[in-house]
mmCIF file of C-alpha atoms in Angstrom:
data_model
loop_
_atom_site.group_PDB
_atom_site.id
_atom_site.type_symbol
_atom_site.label_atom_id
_atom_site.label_comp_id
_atom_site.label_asym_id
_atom_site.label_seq_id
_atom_site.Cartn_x
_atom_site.Cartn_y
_atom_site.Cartn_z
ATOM 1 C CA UNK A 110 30.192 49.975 52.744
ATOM 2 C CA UNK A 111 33.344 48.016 54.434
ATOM 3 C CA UNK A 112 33.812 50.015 56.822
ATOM 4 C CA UNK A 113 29.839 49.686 58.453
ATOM 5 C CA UNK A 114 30.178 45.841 57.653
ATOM 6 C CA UNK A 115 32.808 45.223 59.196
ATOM 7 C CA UNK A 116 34.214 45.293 62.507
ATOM 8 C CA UNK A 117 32.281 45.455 65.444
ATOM 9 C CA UNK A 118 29.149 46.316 62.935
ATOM 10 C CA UNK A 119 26.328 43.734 63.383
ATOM 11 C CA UNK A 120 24.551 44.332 59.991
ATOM 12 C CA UNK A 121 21.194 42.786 60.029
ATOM 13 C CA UNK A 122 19.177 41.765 56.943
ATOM 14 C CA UNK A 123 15.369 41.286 56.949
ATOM 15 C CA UNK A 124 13.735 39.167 54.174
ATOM 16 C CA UNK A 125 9.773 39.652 54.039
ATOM 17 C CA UNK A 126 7.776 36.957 51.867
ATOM 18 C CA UNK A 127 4.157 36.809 50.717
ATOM 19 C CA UNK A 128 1.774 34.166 50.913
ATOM 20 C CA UNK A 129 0.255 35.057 47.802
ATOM 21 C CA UNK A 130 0.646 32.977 44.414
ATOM 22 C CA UNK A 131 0.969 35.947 42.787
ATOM 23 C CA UNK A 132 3.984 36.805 44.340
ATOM 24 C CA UNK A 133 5.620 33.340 44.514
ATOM 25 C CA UNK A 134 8.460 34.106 42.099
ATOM 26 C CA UNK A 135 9.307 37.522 44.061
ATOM 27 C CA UNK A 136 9.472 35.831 47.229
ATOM 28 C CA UNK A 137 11.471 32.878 45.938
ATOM 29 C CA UNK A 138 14.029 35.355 45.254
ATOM 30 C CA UNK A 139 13.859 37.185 48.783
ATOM 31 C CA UNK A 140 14.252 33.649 50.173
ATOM 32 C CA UNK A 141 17.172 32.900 47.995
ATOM 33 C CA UNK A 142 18.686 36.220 48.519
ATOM 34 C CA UNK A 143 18.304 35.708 52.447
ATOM 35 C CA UNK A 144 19.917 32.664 52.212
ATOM 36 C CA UNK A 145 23.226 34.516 50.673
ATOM 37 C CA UNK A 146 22.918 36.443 53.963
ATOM 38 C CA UNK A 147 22.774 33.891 56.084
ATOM 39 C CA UNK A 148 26.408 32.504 54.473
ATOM 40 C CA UNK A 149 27.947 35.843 54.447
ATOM 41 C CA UNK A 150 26.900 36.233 58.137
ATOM 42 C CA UNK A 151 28.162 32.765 58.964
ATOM 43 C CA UNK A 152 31.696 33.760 57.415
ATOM 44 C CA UNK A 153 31.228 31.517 54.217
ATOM 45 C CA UNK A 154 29.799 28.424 56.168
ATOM 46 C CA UNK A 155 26.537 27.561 54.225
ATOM 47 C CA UNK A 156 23.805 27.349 57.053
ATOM 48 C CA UNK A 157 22.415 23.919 57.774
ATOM 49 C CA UNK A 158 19.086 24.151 56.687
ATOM 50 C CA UNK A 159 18.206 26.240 54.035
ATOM 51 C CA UNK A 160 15.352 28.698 54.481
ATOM 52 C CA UNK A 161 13.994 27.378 50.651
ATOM 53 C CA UNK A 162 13.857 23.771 52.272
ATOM 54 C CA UNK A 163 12.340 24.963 55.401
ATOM 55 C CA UNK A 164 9.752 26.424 53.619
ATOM 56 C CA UNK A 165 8.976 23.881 51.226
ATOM 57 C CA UNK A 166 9.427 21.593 54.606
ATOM 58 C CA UNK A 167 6.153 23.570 55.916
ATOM 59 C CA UNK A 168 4.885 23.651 53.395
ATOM 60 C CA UNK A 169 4.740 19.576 52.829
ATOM 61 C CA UNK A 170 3.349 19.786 56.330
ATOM 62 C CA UNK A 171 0.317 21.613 55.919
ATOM 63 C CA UNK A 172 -0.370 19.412 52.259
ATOM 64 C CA UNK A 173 -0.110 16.663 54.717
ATOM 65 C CA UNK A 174 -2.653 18.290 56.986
ATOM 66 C CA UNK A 175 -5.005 19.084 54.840
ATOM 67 C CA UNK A 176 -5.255 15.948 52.817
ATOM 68 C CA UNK A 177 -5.837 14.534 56.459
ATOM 69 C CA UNK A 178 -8.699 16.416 56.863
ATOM 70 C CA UNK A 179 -9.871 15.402 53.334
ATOM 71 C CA UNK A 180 -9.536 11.811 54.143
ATOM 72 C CA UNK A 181 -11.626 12.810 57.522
ATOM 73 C CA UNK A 182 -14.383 14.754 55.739
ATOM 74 C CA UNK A 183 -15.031 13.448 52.543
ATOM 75 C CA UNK A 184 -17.310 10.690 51.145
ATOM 76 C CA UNK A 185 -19.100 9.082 48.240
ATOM 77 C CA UNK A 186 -22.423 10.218 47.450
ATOM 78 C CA UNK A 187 -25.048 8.495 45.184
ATOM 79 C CA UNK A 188 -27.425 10.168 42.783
ATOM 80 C CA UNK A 189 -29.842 8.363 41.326
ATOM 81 C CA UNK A 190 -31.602 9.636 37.903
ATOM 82 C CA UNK A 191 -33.875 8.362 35.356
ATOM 83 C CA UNK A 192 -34.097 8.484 31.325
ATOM 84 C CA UNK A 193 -35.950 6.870 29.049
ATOM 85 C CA UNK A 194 -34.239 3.747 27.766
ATOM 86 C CA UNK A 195 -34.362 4.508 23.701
ATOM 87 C CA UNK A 196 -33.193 0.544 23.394
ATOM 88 C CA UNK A 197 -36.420 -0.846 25.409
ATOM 89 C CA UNK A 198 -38.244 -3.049 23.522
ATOM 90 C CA UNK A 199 -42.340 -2.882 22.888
ATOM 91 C CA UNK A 200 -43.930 -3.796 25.797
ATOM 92 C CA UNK A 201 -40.694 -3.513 27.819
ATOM 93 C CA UNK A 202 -40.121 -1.186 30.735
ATOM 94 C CA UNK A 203 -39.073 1.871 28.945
ATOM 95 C CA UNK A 204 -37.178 3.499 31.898
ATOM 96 C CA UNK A 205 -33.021 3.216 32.712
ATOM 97 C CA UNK A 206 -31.804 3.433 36.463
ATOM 98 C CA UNK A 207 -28.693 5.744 36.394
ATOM 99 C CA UNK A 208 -26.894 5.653 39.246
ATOM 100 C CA UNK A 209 -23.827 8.159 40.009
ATOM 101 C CA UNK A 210 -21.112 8.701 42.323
ATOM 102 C CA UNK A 211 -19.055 11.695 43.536
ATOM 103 C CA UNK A 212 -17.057 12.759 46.363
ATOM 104 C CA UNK A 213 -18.661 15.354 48.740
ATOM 105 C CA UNK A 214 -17.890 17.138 51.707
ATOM 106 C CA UNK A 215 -14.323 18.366 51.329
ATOM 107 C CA UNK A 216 -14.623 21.384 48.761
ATOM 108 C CA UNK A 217 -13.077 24.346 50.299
ATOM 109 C CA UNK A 218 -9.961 21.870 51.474
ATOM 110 C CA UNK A 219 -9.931 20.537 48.018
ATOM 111 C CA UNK A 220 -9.500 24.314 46.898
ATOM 112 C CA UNK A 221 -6.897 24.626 49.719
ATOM 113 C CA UNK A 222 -4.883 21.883 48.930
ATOM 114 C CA UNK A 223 -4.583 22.776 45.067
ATOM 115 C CA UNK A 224 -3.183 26.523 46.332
ATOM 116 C CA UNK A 225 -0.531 24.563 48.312
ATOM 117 C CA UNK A 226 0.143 22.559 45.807
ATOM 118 C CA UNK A 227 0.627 25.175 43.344
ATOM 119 C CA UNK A 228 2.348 27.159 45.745
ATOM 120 C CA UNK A 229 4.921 24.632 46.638
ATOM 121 C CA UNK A 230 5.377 23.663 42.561
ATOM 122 C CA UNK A 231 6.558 27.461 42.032
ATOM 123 C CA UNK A 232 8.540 27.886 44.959
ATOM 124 C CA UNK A 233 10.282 24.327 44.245
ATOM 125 C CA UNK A 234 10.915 26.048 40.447
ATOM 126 C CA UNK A 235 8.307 23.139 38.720
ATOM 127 C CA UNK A 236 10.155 19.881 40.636
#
């Protein structure tokens, strides 16, 4: 291969990734392996910025984003329910006031936000 490396040969290496969870631990390796590329194409300098930081660097982005829009869209809800009150005394009102409280209003970026998350745990190898 030296001879079609080197030379006036301008090699050119293409890395493709895949969004998918599924396939984070195959694509951290393309990403890692692009990044040995990158310093044997820059003669042994290591590049500034890493493609594994730039992509965990997007990837803190959109978590940002999206928690944004959780903080935009969600809010409490009350529910309230009753039950019999088994500790009411004769003659007493016999019925307990339950009140609850959830957050509503944010599901699908709740859902989103836990991929990216998980996403961005594999890629960063569980740190």
């Amino acid at each position: 291969l030296q001879p079609g490396l080197s030379g006036r040969a301008q090699p050119v290496v293409v890395v493709t990734a895949s969004g998918a969870p599924e396939d984070a631990a195959e694509t951290l390796e393309s990403l890692r392996f692009g990044e040995l590329c990158a310093v044997v194409e820059s003669e042994g300098k290591l590049p500034t910025a890493s493609l594994m930081a730039q992509t965990l660097r997007a990837l803190d982005e959109e978590i940002a984003r999206v928690e944004a829009e959780i903080m935009a869209k969600e809010r409490w809800e009350a529910t309230v329910s009753h039950r019999a009150d088994e500790r009411a005394q004769e003659g007493e009102r016999g019925v307990e006031e339950v009140r609850t409280f959830r957050l509503v209003g944010a599901d699908e970026e709740r859902a989103r936000l836990e991929a990216l998350l998980r996403r961005r745990r594999d890629l960063a190898g569980g740190a």
